[in-house]
Tab-separated table of C-alpha atoms and ligand atoms in Angstrom:
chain	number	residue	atom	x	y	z
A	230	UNK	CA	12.435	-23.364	-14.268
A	231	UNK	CA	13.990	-19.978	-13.835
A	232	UNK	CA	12.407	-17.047	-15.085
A	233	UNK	CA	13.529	-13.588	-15.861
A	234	UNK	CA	11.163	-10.946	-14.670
A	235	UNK	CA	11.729	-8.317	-17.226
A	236	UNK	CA	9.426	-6.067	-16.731
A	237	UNK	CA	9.050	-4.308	-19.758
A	238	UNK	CA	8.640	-7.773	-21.279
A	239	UNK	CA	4.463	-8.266	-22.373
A	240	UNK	CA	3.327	-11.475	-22.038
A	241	UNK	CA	3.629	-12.180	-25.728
A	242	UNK	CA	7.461	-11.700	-25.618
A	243	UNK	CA	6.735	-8.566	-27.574
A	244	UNK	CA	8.791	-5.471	-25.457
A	245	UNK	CA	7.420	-2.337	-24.203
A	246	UNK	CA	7.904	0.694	-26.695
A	247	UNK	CA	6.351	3.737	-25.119
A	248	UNK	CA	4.074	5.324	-22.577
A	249	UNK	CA	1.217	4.317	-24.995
A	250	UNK	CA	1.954	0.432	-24.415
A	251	UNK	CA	2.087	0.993	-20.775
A	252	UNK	CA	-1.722	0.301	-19.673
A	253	UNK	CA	-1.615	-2.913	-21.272
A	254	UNK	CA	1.589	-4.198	-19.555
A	255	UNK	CA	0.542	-2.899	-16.624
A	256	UNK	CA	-2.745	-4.612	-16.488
A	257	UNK	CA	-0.306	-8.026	-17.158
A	258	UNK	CA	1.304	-6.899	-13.922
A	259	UNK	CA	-1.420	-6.800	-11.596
A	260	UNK	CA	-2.607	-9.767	-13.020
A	261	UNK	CA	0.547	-12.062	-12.486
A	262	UNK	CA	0.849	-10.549	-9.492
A	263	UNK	CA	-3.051	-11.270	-8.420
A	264	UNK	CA	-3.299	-14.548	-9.729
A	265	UNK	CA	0.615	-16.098	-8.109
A	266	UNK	CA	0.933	-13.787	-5.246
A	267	UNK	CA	-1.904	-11.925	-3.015
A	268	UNK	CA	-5.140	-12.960	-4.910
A	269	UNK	CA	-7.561	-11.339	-6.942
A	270	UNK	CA	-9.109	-7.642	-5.497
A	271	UNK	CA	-12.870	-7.625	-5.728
A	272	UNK	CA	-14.838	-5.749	-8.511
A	273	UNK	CA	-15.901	-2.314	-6.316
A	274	UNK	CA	-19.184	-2.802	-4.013
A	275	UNK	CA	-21.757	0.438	-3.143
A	276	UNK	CA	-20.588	2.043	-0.128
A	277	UNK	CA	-21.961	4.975	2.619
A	278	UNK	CA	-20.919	6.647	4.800
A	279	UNK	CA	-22.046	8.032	7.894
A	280	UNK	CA	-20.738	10.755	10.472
A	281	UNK	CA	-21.664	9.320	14.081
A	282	UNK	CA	-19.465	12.205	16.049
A	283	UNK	CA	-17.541	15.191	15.838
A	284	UNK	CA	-14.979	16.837	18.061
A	285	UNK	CA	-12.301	19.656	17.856
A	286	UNK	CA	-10.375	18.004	21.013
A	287	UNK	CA	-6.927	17.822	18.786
A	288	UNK	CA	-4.559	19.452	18.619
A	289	UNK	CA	-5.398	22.799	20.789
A	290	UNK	CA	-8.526	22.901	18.725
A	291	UNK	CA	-7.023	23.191	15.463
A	292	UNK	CA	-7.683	19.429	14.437
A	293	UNK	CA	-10.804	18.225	13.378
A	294	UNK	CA	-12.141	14.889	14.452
A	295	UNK	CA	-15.304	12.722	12.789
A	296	UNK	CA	-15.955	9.335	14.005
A	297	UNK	CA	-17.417	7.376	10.941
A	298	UNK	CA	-19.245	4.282	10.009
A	299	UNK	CA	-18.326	2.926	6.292
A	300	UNK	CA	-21.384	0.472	5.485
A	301	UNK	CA	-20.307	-1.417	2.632
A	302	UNK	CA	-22.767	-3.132	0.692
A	303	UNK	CA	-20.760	-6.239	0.140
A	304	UNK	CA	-21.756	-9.086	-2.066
A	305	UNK	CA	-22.674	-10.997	0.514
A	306	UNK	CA	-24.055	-8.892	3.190
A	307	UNK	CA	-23.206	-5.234	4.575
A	308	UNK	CA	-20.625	-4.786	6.755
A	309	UNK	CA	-19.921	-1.659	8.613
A	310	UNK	CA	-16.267	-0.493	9.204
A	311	UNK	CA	-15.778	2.248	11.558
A	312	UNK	CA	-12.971	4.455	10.553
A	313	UNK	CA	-11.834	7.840	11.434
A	314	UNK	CA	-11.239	11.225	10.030
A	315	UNK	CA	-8.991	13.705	11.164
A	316	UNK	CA	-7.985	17.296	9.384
A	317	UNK	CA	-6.830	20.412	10.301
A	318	UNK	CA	-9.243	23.402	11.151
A	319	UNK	CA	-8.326	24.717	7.210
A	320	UNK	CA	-10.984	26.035	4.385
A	321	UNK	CA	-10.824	23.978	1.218
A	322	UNK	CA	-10.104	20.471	-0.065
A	323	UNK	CA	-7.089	19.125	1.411
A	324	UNK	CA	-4.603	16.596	0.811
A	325	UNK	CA	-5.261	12.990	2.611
A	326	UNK	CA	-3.464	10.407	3.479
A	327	UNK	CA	-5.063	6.965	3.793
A	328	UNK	CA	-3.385	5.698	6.616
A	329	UNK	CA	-3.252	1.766	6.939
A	330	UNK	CA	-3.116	1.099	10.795
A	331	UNK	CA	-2.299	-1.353	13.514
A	332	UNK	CA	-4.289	0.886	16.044
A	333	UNK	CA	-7.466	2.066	16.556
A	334	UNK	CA	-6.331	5.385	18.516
A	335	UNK	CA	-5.580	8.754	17.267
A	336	UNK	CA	-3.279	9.260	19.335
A	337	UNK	CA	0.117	6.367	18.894
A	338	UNK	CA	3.558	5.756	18.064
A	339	UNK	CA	3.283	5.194	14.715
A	340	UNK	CA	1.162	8.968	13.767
A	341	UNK	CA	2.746	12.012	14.802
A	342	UNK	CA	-0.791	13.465	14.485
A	343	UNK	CA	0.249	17.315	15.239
A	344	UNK	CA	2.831	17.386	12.594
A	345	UNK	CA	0.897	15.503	10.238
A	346	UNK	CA	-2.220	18.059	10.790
A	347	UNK	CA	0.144	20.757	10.668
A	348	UNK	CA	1.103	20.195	7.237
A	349	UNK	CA	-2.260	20.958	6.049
A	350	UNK	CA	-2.824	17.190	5.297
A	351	UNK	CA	-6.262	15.436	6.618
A	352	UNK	CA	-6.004	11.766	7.646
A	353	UNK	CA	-8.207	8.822	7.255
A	354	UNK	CA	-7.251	6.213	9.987
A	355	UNK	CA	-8.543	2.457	9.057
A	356	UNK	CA	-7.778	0.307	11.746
A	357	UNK	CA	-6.734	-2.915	9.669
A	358	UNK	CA	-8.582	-5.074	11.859
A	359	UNK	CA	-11.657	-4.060	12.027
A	360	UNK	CA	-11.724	-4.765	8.554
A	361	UNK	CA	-10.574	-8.368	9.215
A	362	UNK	CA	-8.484	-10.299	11.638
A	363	UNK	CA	-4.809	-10.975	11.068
A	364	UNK	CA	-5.330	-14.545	10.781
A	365	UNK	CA	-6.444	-17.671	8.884
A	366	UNK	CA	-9.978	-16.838	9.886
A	367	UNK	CA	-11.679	-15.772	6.756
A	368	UNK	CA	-15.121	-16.027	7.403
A	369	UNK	CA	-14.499	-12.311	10.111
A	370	UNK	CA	-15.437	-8.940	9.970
A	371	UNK	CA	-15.516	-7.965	5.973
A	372	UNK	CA	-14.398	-11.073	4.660
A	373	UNK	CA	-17.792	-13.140	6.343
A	374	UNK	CA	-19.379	-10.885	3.525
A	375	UNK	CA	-17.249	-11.095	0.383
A	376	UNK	CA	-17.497	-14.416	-1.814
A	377	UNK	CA	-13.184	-15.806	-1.955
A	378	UNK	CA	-12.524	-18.038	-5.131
A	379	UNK	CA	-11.518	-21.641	-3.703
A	380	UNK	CA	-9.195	-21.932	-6.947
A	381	UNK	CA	-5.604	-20.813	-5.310
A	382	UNK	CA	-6.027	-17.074	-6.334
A	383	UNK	CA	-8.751	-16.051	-4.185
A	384	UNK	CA	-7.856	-12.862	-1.809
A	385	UNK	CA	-5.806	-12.888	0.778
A	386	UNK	CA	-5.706	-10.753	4.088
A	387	UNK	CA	-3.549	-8.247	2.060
A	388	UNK	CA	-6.225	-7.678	-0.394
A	389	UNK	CA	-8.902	-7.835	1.459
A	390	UNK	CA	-7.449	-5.336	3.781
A	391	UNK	CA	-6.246	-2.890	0.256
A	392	UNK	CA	-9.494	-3.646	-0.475
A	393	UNK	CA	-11.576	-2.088	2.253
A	394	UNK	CA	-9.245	1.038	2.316
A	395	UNK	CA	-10.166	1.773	-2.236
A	396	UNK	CA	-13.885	1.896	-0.260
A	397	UNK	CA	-12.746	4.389	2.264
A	398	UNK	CA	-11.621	6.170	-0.316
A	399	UNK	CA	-15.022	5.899	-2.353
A	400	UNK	CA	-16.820	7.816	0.085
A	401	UNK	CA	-13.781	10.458	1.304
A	402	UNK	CA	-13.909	11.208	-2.700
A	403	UNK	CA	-17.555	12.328	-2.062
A	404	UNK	CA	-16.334	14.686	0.741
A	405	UNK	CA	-15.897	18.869	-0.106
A	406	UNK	CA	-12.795	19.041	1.936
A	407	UNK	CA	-11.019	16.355	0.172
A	408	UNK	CA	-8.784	16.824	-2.718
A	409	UNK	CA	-8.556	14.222	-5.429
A	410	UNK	CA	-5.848	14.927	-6.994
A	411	UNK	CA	-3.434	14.740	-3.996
A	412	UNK	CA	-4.950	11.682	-2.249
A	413	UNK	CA	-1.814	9.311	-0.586
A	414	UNK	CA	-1.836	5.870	1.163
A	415	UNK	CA	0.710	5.093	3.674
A	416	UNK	CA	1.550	1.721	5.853
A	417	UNK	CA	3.929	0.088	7.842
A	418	UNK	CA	5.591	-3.379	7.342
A	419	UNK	CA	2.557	-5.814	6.753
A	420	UNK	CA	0.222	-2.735	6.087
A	421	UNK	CA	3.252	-0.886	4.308
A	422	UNK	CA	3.247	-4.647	1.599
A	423	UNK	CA	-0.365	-3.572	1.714
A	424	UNK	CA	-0.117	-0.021	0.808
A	425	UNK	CA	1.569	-0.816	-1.915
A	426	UNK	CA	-0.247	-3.351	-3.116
A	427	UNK	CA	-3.337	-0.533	-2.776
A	428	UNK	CA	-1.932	1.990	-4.702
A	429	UNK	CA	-0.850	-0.662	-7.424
A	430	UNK	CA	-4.484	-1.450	-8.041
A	431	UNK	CA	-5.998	1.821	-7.167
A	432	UNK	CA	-5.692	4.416	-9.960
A	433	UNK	CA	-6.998	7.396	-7.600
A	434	UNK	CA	-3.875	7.339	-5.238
A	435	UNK	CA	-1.669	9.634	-6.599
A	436	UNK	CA	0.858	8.984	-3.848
A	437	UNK	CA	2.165	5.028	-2.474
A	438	UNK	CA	4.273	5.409	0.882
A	439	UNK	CA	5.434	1.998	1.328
A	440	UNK	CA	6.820	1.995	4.695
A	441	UNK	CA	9.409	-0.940	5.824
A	442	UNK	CA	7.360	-3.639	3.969
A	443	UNK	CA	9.859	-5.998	3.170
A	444	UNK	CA	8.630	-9.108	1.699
A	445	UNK	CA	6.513	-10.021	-0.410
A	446	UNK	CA	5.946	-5.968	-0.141
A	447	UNK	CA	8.861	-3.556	-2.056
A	448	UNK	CA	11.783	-6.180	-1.360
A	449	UNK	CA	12.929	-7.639	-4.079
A	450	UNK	CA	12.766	-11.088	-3.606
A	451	UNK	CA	15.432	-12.743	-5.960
A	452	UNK	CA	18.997	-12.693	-4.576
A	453	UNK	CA	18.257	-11.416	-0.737
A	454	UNK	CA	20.175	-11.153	2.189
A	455	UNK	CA	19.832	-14.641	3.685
A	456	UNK	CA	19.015	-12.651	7.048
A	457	UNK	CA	15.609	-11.345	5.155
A	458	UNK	CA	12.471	-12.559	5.625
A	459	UNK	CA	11.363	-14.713	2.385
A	460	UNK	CA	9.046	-16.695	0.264
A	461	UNK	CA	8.929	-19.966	2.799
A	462	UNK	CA	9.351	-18.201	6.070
A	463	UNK	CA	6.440	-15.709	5.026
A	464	UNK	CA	4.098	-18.408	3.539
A	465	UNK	CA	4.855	-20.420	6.904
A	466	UNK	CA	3.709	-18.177	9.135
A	467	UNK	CA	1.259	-15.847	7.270
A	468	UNK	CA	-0.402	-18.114	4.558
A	469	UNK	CA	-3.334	-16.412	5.189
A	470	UNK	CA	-1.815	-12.535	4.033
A	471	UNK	CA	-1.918	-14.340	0.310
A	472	UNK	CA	-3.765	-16.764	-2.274
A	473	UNK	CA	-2.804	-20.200	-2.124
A	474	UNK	CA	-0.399	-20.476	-5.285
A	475	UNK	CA	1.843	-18.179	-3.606
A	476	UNK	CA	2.774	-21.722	-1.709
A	477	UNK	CA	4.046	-22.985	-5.230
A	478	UNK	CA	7.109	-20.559	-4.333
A	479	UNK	CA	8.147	-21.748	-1.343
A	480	UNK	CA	11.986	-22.108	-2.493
A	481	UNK	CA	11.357	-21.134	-5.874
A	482	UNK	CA	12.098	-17.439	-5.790
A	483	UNK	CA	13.942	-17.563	-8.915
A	484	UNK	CA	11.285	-19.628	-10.639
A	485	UNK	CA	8.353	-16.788	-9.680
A	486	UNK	CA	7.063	-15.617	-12.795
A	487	UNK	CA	7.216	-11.594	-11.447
A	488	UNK	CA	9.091	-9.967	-8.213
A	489	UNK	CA	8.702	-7.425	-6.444
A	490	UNK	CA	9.361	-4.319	-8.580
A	491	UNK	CA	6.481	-5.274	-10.657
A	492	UNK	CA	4.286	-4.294	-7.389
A	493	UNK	CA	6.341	-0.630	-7.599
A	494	UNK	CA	6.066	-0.650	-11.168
A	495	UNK	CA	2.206	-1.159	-11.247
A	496	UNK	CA	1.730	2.011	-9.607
A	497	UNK	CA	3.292	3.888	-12.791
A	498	UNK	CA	2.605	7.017	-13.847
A	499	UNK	CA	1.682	8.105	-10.467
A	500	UNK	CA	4.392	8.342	-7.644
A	501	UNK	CA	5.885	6.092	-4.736
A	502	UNK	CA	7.959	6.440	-1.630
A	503	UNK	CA	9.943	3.683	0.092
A	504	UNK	CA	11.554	4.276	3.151
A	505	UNK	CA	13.592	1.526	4.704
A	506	UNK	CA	15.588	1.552	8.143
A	507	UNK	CA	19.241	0.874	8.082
A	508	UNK	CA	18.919	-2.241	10.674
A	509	UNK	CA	15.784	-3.573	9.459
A	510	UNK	CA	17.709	-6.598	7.630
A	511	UNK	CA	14.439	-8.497	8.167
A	512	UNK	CA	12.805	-6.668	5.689
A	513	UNK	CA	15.467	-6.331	3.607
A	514	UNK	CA	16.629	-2.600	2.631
A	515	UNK	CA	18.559	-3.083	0.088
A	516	UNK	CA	16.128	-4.969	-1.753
A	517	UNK	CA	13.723	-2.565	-1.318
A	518	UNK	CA	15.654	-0.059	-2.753
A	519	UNK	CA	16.380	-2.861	-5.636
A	520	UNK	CA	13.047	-3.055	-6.534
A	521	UNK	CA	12.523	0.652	-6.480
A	522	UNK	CA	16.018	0.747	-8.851
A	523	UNK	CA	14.021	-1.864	-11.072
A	524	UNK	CA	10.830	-0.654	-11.405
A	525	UNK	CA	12.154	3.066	-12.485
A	526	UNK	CA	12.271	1.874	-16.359
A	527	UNK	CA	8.482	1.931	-16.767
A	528	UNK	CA	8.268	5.506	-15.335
A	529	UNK	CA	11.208	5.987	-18.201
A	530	UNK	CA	9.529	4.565	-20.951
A	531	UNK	CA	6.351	6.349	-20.132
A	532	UNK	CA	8.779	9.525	-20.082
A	533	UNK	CA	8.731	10.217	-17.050
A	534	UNK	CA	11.302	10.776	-14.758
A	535	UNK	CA	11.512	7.055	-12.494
A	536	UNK	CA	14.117	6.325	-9.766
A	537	UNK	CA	16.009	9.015	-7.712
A	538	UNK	CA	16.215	11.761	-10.697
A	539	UNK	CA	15.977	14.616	-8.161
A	540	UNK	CA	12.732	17.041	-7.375
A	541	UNK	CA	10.753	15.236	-10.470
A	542	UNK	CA	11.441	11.610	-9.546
A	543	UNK	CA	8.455	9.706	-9.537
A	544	UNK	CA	10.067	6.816	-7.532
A	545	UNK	CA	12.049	7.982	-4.190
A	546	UNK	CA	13.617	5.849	-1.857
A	547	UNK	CA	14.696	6.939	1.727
A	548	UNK	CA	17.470	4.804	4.399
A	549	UNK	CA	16.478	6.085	7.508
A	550	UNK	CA	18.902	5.165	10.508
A	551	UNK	CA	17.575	2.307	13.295
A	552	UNK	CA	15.088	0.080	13.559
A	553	UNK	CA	11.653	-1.359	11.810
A	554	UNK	CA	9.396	1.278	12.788
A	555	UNK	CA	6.927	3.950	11.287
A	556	UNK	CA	8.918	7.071	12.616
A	557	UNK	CA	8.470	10.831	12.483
A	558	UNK	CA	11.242	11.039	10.114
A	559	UNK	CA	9.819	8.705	7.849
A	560	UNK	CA	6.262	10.492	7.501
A	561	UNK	CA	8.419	13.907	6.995
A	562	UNK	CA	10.261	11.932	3.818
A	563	UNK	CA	6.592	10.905	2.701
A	564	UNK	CA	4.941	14.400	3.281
A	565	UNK	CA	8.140	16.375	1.873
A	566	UNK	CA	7.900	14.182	-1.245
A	567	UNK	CA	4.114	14.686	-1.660
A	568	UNK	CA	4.926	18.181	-1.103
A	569	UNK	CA	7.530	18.405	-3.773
A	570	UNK	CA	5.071	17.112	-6.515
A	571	UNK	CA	1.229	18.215	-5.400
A	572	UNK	CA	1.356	20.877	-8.468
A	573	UNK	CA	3.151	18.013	-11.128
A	574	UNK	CA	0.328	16.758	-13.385
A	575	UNK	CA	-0.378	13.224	-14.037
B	836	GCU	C1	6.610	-9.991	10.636
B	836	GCU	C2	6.589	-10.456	9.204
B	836	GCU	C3	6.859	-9.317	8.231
B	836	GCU	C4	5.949	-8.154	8.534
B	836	GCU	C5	6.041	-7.784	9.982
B	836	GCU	C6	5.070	-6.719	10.456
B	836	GCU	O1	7.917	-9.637	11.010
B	836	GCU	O2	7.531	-11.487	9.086
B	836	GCU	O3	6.654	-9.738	6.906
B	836	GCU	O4	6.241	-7.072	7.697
B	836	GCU	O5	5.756	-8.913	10.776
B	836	GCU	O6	4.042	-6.494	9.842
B	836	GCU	O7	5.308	-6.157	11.520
């Protein structure tokens, strides 16, 4: 049967009425979106962290370098992620991005690292898979340690991997050169559907980049160009990335009791970027804007300024020329945006 996302619509069929109703929506949110879509994120487990190296190699000297273990004391068992930190040779806390990545290395296509470190911002890379493989394997790396529910909403790869980078961020909160309030997360395509899905859930980001993510990330899934990805094509080849009822929408777009804006929209009051590329029908960029244009109205009724309203726009949306790709241009969109709002309270 069809169903109208409306997003200010609770449960109840009761509407949205002002920034004081919000919390309680938005927990409705995640929870529709948990339960049909990418499965349930786990309650928080103990982590530490531990410096194994440090070199000033980067960057002509000027860019601090620690290689790190994260043991996390899982439910099941510890599991040790290496990650690693990277900041420029600055006093004070600074500004860091939690950067969702395909590669291990410092040094790649998708981090202009000397830019990035001359913007004052430090940089935790977590290398998605050695948190877990990008497959249907779920008994690897972190997820051989956390218990997964066997009732159709248990994690999937997306969580799991949003996840493990809230616990990155557990112990770079502990850290005297990090600063809380301006802490971002940032991913491309599959890690860009699970940036957002990390800042949705994860009250401490202040800033979501959500970088070509397409679906079942900030495309809007209703009404897409038929050249997009979608619901049965994704499911097909990824089951693993979500819970099982996700399945139930193979077809069914219109029937899904949310879309995508309510991912967007879950990260209200804080802030979120969405960058798209202009040939990256794929993912979709016009309904990633859409869901950005959507989601805007809880910002508004929170009284806040949402979707595109200039400097204090909470929501911004960027159309980069070319193809899918995590570009220079695109990181100077997120880090001019951060920029633009670091003093704004929130
Ligand atoms: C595939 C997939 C997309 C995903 C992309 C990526 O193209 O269909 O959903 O975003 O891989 O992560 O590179």
């Amino acid at each position: 049967m069809a169903f109208d996302p409306v997003l200010l619509k609770r449960n109840d069929g009761a509407m949205v009425k002002c920034a004081g109703d919000w919390e309680a929506r938005r927990a409705e949110l995640l929870d529709v979106l948990s339960r049909e879509e990418y499965g349930y994120m786990p309650k928080a487990a103990p982590v530490e962290c531990e410096t194994l190296s440090k070199n000033n190699d980067h960057y002509g000297g000027h860019g601090l370098a620690e290689e790190m273990a994260l043991t996390i004391h899982a439910p099941l068992g510890d599991y040790r992620l290496p990650l690693t930190l990277i900041k420029p040779d600055l006093p004070g806390r600074l500004p860091l991005f939690l950067f969702l990545s395909f590669e291990k290395e410092l040094y790649q296509k998708y981090f202009p690292l000397q830019e990035v470190l001359s913007r004052g911002y430090a940089v935790a890379l977590i290398h998605y898979k050695s948190v877990s493989s990008d497959d249907g394997d779920m008994q690897n790396g972190l997820a051989a340690v956390m218990p997964r529910s066997q009732d159709g909403t248990g994690w999937g790869k997306l969580t799991l991997w949003a996840w493990a980078a809230s616990r990155v961020l557990d112990a770079m909160l502990l850290r005297p050169d990090v600063d809380a309030n301006n802490i971002a997360v940032i991913g491309h395509s599959r890690l860009g559907k699970t940036a957002l899905w990390c800042g949705a859930n994860d009250e401490r980001i202040r800033f979501v980049c959500v970088n070509d993510s397409g679906a079942s990330g900030a495309a809007y899934a209703r009404g897409k160009d038929p050249r997009g990805e979608n619901v049965r094509i994704i499911t097909h080849h990824f089951p693993f990335w979500f819970c099982e009822n996700y399945q139930a929408y193979v077809d069914r777009e219109n029937d899904m009791p949310f879309d995508q804006h309510y991912a967007v929209a879950a990260c209200c009051p804080r802030f979120v970027a969405v960058s798209s590329a202009s040939e990256d029908y794929w993912a979709g960029p016009e309904s990633e804007k859409k869901s950005c244009e959507k989601a805007s109205e809880a910002w508004e009724i929170c009284g806040l300024k949402g979707f595109d309203a200039g400097a204090d726009a909470r929501v911004s949306y960027n159309l980069r020329d070319g193809i899918h790709f995590l570009s220079l241009e695109d990181w100077r969109f997120y880090m001019d945006f951060i920029d633009e709002r670091r003093g704004v309270s929130w």
